[in-house]
């Protein structure tokens, strides 16, 4: 089983719908991150959390919200999806000591 | 903020050596990472440099020059399975409570041909 699990892996939705992407981890890491990846733009940070009571905005947080329900769970919500949020979304975990990130397998979201 | 540049695409021949460069301009620096990402898959960690010099790990080596804001990833004895995107990422300085952040370059797509 993967250490960092994302659900769903693929989702097609319509403009205006609310979407939640979920991430869970078994690595015991305190830090969790949501990135989106677009062709030609690379990985960009949406939100990150250092523990259950800590939530921080990243580079491109507008239109997104997150919830850290437990140390092992970090979900990303799109309250009202729009087509330019079509992208590949990655959850990642890490620790302060090493800085190395461990990524989930990605969630491909298409907004029509 | 961070500005990270790396070539968009490269092509190399199986069995050869290829060097992928990364330059960065940052307001703070606390390490440089290289990740490998096969098409449609998650990025996976390759290497980490925080001090100047060369770090070798099997067929892969990574070099860092902090004064020049420059790093490269060297891949030796290329194999077809090395066809992937290679992402350079810079960790910024601690802005408090260990709040390091990783900023990624746009990635270099490497194609290995027979």
GROMACS .gro file of C-alpha atoms in nm:
model
  226
    1UNK     CA    1   0.000   0.000   0.000
    2UNK     CA    2   0.113   0.355  -0.075
    3UNK     CA    3   0.241   0.564   0.216
    4UNK     CA    4   0.056   0.869   0.083
    5UNK     CA    5  -0.289   0.795  -0.061
    6UNK     CA    6  -0.504   1.033  -0.260
    7UNK     CA    7  -0.870   0.993  -0.350
    8UNK     CA    8  -1.016   1.020  -0.602
    9UNK     CA    9  -0.743   0.949  -0.859
   10UNK     CA   10  -0.951   1.091  -1.141
   11UNK     CA   11  -1.254   1.318  -1.135
   12UNK     CA   12  -1.452   1.499  -1.400
   13UNK     CA   13  -1.690   1.765  -1.281
   14UNK     CA   14  -1.880   2.069  -1.401
   15UNK     CA   15  -1.824   2.438  -1.340
   16UNK     CA   16  -1.972   2.552  -1.009
   17UNK     CA   17  -1.963   2.213  -0.837
   18UNK     CA   18  -1.796   2.162  -0.500
   19UNK     CA   19  -1.510   1.914  -0.509
   20UNK     CA   20  -1.305   1.759  -0.229
   21UNK     CA   21  -0.976   1.581  -0.277
   22UNK     CA   22  -0.860   1.372   0.014
   23UNK     CA   23  -0.514   1.272   0.128
   24UNK     CA   24  -0.409   1.031   0.399
   25UNK     CA   25  -0.063   0.919   0.504
   26UNK     CA   26   0.091   0.640   0.708
   27UNK     CA   27   0.439   0.791   0.731
   28UNK     CA   28   0.374   0.967   1.062
   29UNK     CA   29   0.490   1.299   0.920
   30UNK     CA   30   0.373   1.621   1.075
   31UNK     CA   31   0.384   1.829   0.757
   32UNK     CA   32   0.139   1.798   0.471
   33UNK     CA   33   0.113   1.990   0.146
   34UNK     CA   34  -0.113   2.033  -0.155
   35UNK     CA   35   0.044   2.116  -0.494
   36UNK     CA   36  -0.103   2.148  -0.838
   37UNK     CA   37   0.088   2.069  -1.156
   38UNK     CA   38   0.011   2.218  -1.494
   39UNK     CA   39   0.202   2.159  -1.820
   40UNK     CA   40   0.474   2.419  -1.856
   41UNK     CA   41   0.418   2.561  -1.508
   42UNK     CA   42   0.560   2.295  -1.282
   43UNK     CA   43   0.449   2.222  -0.927
   44UNK     CA   44   0.294   2.511  -0.740
   45UNK     CA   45   0.207   2.514  -0.371
   46UNK     CA   46  -0.159   2.568  -0.280
   47UNK     CA   47  -0.171   2.514   0.097
   48UNK     CA   48   0.042   2.353   0.363
   49UNK     CA   49   0.003   2.246   0.725
   50UNK     CA   50   0.265   2.180   0.990
   51UNK     CA   51   0.025   2.019   1.236
   52UNK     CA   52  -0.347   1.978   1.300
   53UNK     CA   53  -0.394   2.336   1.421
   54UNK     CA   54  -0.173   2.497   1.159
   55UNK     CA   55  -0.286   2.596   0.808
   56UNK     CA   56  -0.091   2.821   0.574
   57UNK     CA   57  -0.157   2.960   0.229
   58UNK     CA   58   0.083   2.883  -0.048
   59UNK     CA   59   0.155   3.056  -0.376
   60UNK     CA   60  -0.186   2.996  -0.535
   61UNK     CA   61  -0.450   2.952  -0.262
   62UNK     CA   62  -0.732   3.157  -0.418
   63UNK     CA   63  -1.034   2.940  -0.495
   64UNK     CA   64  -0.919   2.660  -0.263
   65UNK     CA   65  -0.960   2.570   0.103
   66UNK     CA   66  -0.815   2.291   0.315
   67UNK     CA   67  -0.889   2.099   0.631
   68UNK     CA   68  -0.642   1.907   0.848
   69UNK     CA   69  -0.876   1.664   1.017
   70UNK     CA   70  -0.601   1.465   1.187
   71UNK     CA   71  -0.226   1.435   1.165
   72UNK     CA   72  -0.268   1.176   0.892
   73UNK     CA   73  -0.541   1.348   0.688
   74UNK     CA   74  -0.537   1.666   0.480
   75UNK     CA   75  -0.817   1.747   0.237
   76UNK     CA   76  -0.837   2.009  -0.037
   77UNK     CA   77  -1.169   2.164  -0.139
   78UNK     CA   78  -1.275   2.362  -0.441
   79UNK     CA   79  -1.591   2.541  -0.328
   80UNK     CA   80  -1.703   2.629  -0.679
   81UNK     CA   81  -1.488   2.464  -0.943
   82UNK     CA   82  -1.389   2.654  -1.257
   83UNK     CA   83  -1.224   2.524  -1.577
   84UNK     CA   84  -0.883   2.677  -1.503
   85UNK     CA   85  -0.863   2.454  -1.195
   86UNK     CA   86  -0.827   2.160  -1.431
   87UNK     CA   87  -0.490   2.016  -1.327
   88UNK     CA   88  -0.305   1.729  -1.165
   89UNK     CA   89  -0.311   1.770  -0.787
   90UNK     CA   90  -0.049   1.618  -0.558
   91UNK     CA   91  -0.053   1.576  -0.184
   92UNK     CA   92   0.286   1.548  -0.015
   93UNK     CA   93   0.419   1.488   0.334
   94UNK     CA   94   0.746   1.574   0.499
   95UNK     CA   95   0.937   1.650   0.815
   96UNK     CA   96   1.119   1.960   0.924
   97UNK     CA   97   1.450   1.782   0.958
   98UNK     CA   98   1.514   1.659   0.607
   99UNK     CA   99   1.296   1.875   0.387
  100UNK     CA  100   1.243   1.579   0.156
  101UNK     CA  101   0.882   1.549   0.037
  102UNK     CA  102   0.695   1.225  -0.026
  103UNK     CA  103   0.421   1.257  -0.284
  104UNK     CA  104   0.093   1.079  -0.335
  105UNK     CA  105   0.010   0.937  -0.675
  106UNK     CA  106  -0.189   1.242  -0.780
  107UNK     CA  107  -0.552   1.331  -0.846
  108UNK     CA  108  -0.638   1.435  -1.198
  109UNK     CA  109  -0.924   1.685  -1.194
  110UNK     CA  110  -1.109   1.804  -1.503
  111UNK     CA  111  -1.358   2.088  -1.473
  112UNK     CA  112  -1.588   2.123  -1.774
  113UNK     CA  113   1.079   3.479  -0.346
  114UNK     CA  114   1.244   3.222  -0.567
  115UNK     CA  115   1.323   3.213  -0.938
  116UNK     CA  116   1.437   2.876  -1.068
  117UNK     CA  117   1.543   2.807  -1.425
  118UNK     CA  118   1.614   2.477  -1.596
  119UNK     CA  119   1.596   2.370  -1.961
  120UNK     CA  120   1.257   2.259  -2.081
  121UNK     CA  121   1.368   1.952  -2.274
  122UNK     CA  122   1.681   1.747  -2.341
  123UNK     CA  123   1.756   1.440  -2.548
  124UNK     CA  124   2.041   1.197  -2.488
  125UNK     CA  125   2.152   0.856  -2.611
  126UNK     CA  126   2.132   0.535  -2.415
  127UNK     CA  127   2.463   0.464  -2.242
  128UNK     CA  128   2.576   0.827  -2.255
  129UNK     CA  129   2.613   1.092  -1.986
  130UNK     CA  130   2.379   1.390  -1.954
  131UNK     CA  131   2.397   1.700  -1.736
  132UNK     CA  132   2.082   1.890  -1.643
  133UNK     CA  133   2.147   2.241  -1.516
  134UNK     CA  134   1.949   2.448  -1.270
  135UNK     CA  135   2.005   2.811  -1.177
  136UNK     CA  136   1.825   2.988  -0.900
  137UNK     CA  137   1.784   3.333  -0.750
  138UNK     CA  138   1.645   3.332  -0.401
  139UNK     CA  139   1.583   3.559  -0.109
  140UNK     CA  140   1.705   3.280   0.119
  141UNK     CA  141   1.858   2.938   0.066
  142UNK     CA  142   1.858   2.623   0.272
  143UNK     CA  143   1.920   2.342   0.031
  144UNK     CA  144   1.854   2.222  -0.323
  145UNK     CA  145   1.667   1.906  -0.416
  146UNK     CA  146   1.634   1.704  -0.735
  147UNK     CA  147   1.327   1.492  -0.804
  148UNK     CA  148   1.249   1.249  -1.084
  149UNK     CA  149   0.898   1.230  -1.226
  150UNK     CA  150   0.788   0.975  -1.484
  151UNK     CA  151   0.493   1.076  -1.699
  152UNK     CA  152   0.166   1.055  -1.505
  153UNK     CA  153   0.339   0.954  -1.183
  154UNK     CA  154   0.440   1.118  -0.858
  155UNK     CA  155   0.776   1.293  -0.819
  156UNK     CA  156   1.032   1.087  -0.629
  157UNK     CA  157   1.334   1.219  -0.439
  158UNK     CA  158   1.676   1.183  -0.603
  159UNK     CA  159   1.923   1.403  -0.419
  160UNK     CA  160   1.982   1.687  -0.176
  161UNK     CA  161   2.266   1.940  -0.158
  162UNK     CA  162   2.307   2.203   0.108
  163UNK     CA  163   2.684   2.254   0.092
  164UNK     CA  164   2.895   2.326  -0.215
  165UNK     CA  165   3.029   2.029  -0.400
  166UNK     CA  166   2.933   1.700  -0.554
  167UNK     CA  167   2.705   1.437  -0.403
  168UNK     CA  168   2.722   1.097  -0.573
  169UNK     CA  169   2.459   0.828  -0.552
  170UNK     CA  170   2.511   0.543  -0.794
  171UNK     CA  171   2.460   0.657  -1.153
  172UNK     CA  172   2.328   0.994  -1.036
  173UNK     CA  173   2.534   1.284  -0.902
  174UNK     CA  174   2.430   1.634  -0.803
  175UNK     CA  175   2.650   1.941  -0.775
  176UNK     CA  176   2.590   2.272  -0.599
  177UNK     CA  177   2.761   2.611  -0.608
  178UNK     CA  178   2.585   2.845  -0.368
  179UNK     CA  179   2.789   3.150  -0.471
  180UNK     CA  180   2.682   3.103  -0.833
  181UNK     CA  181   2.324   2.997  -0.759
  182UNK     CA  182   2.385   2.690  -0.970
  183UNK     CA  183   2.329   2.319  -0.953
  184UNK     CA  184   2.342   2.031  -1.195
  185UNK     CA  185   2.222   1.673  -1.201
  186UNK     CA  186   2.454   1.430  -1.378
  187UNK     CA  187   2.316   1.102  -1.506
  188UNK     CA  188   2.567   0.841  -1.618
  189UNK     CA  189   2.522   0.523  -1.824
  190UNK     CA  190   2.182   0.637  -1.935
  191UNK     CA  191   1.907   0.380  -1.956
  192UNK     CA  192   1.574   0.400  -2.135
  193UNK     CA  193   1.398   0.404  -1.798
  194UNK     CA  194   1.570   0.735  -1.720
  195UNK     CA  195   1.332   0.905  -1.964
  196UNK     CA  196   1.140   1.131  -1.726
  197UNK     CA  197   1.111   1.488  -1.606
  198UNK     CA  198   1.372   1.610  -1.359
  199UNK     CA  199   1.262   1.876  -1.115
  200UNK     CA  200   1.497   2.115  -0.939
  201UNK     CA  201   1.360   2.251  -0.609
  202UNK     CA  202   1.502   2.507  -0.369
  203UNK     CA  203   1.427   2.519   0.001
  204UNK     CA  204   1.413   2.869   0.136
  205UNK     CA  205   1.555   2.993   0.463
  206UNK     CA  206   1.374   2.934   0.787
  207UNK     CA  207   1.130   3.223   0.836
  208UNK     CA  208   1.035   3.101   1.181
  209UNK     CA  209   0.924   2.781   1.349
  210UNK     CA  210   1.112   2.578   1.093
  211UNK     CA  211   0.890   2.703   0.815
  212UNK     CA  212   1.108   2.597   0.526
  213UNK     CA  213   0.934   2.583   0.190
  214UNK     CA  214   1.022   2.400  -0.129
  215UNK     CA  215   0.980   2.588  -0.455
  216UNK     CA  216   1.002   2.382  -0.773
  217UNK     CA  217   1.137   2.470  -1.113
  218UNK     CA  218   0.926   2.383  -1.415
  219UNK     CA  219   1.117   2.065  -1.480
  220UNK     CA  220   1.337   1.929  -1.760
  221UNK     CA  221   1.189   1.654  -1.974
  222UNK     CA  222   1.466   1.410  -2.064
  223UNK     CA  223   1.420   1.171  -2.353
  224UNK     CA  224   1.665   0.883  -2.380
  225UNK     CA  225   1.691   0.740  -2.731
  226UNK     CA  226   1.848   0.412  -2.845
   0.00000   0.00000   0.00000
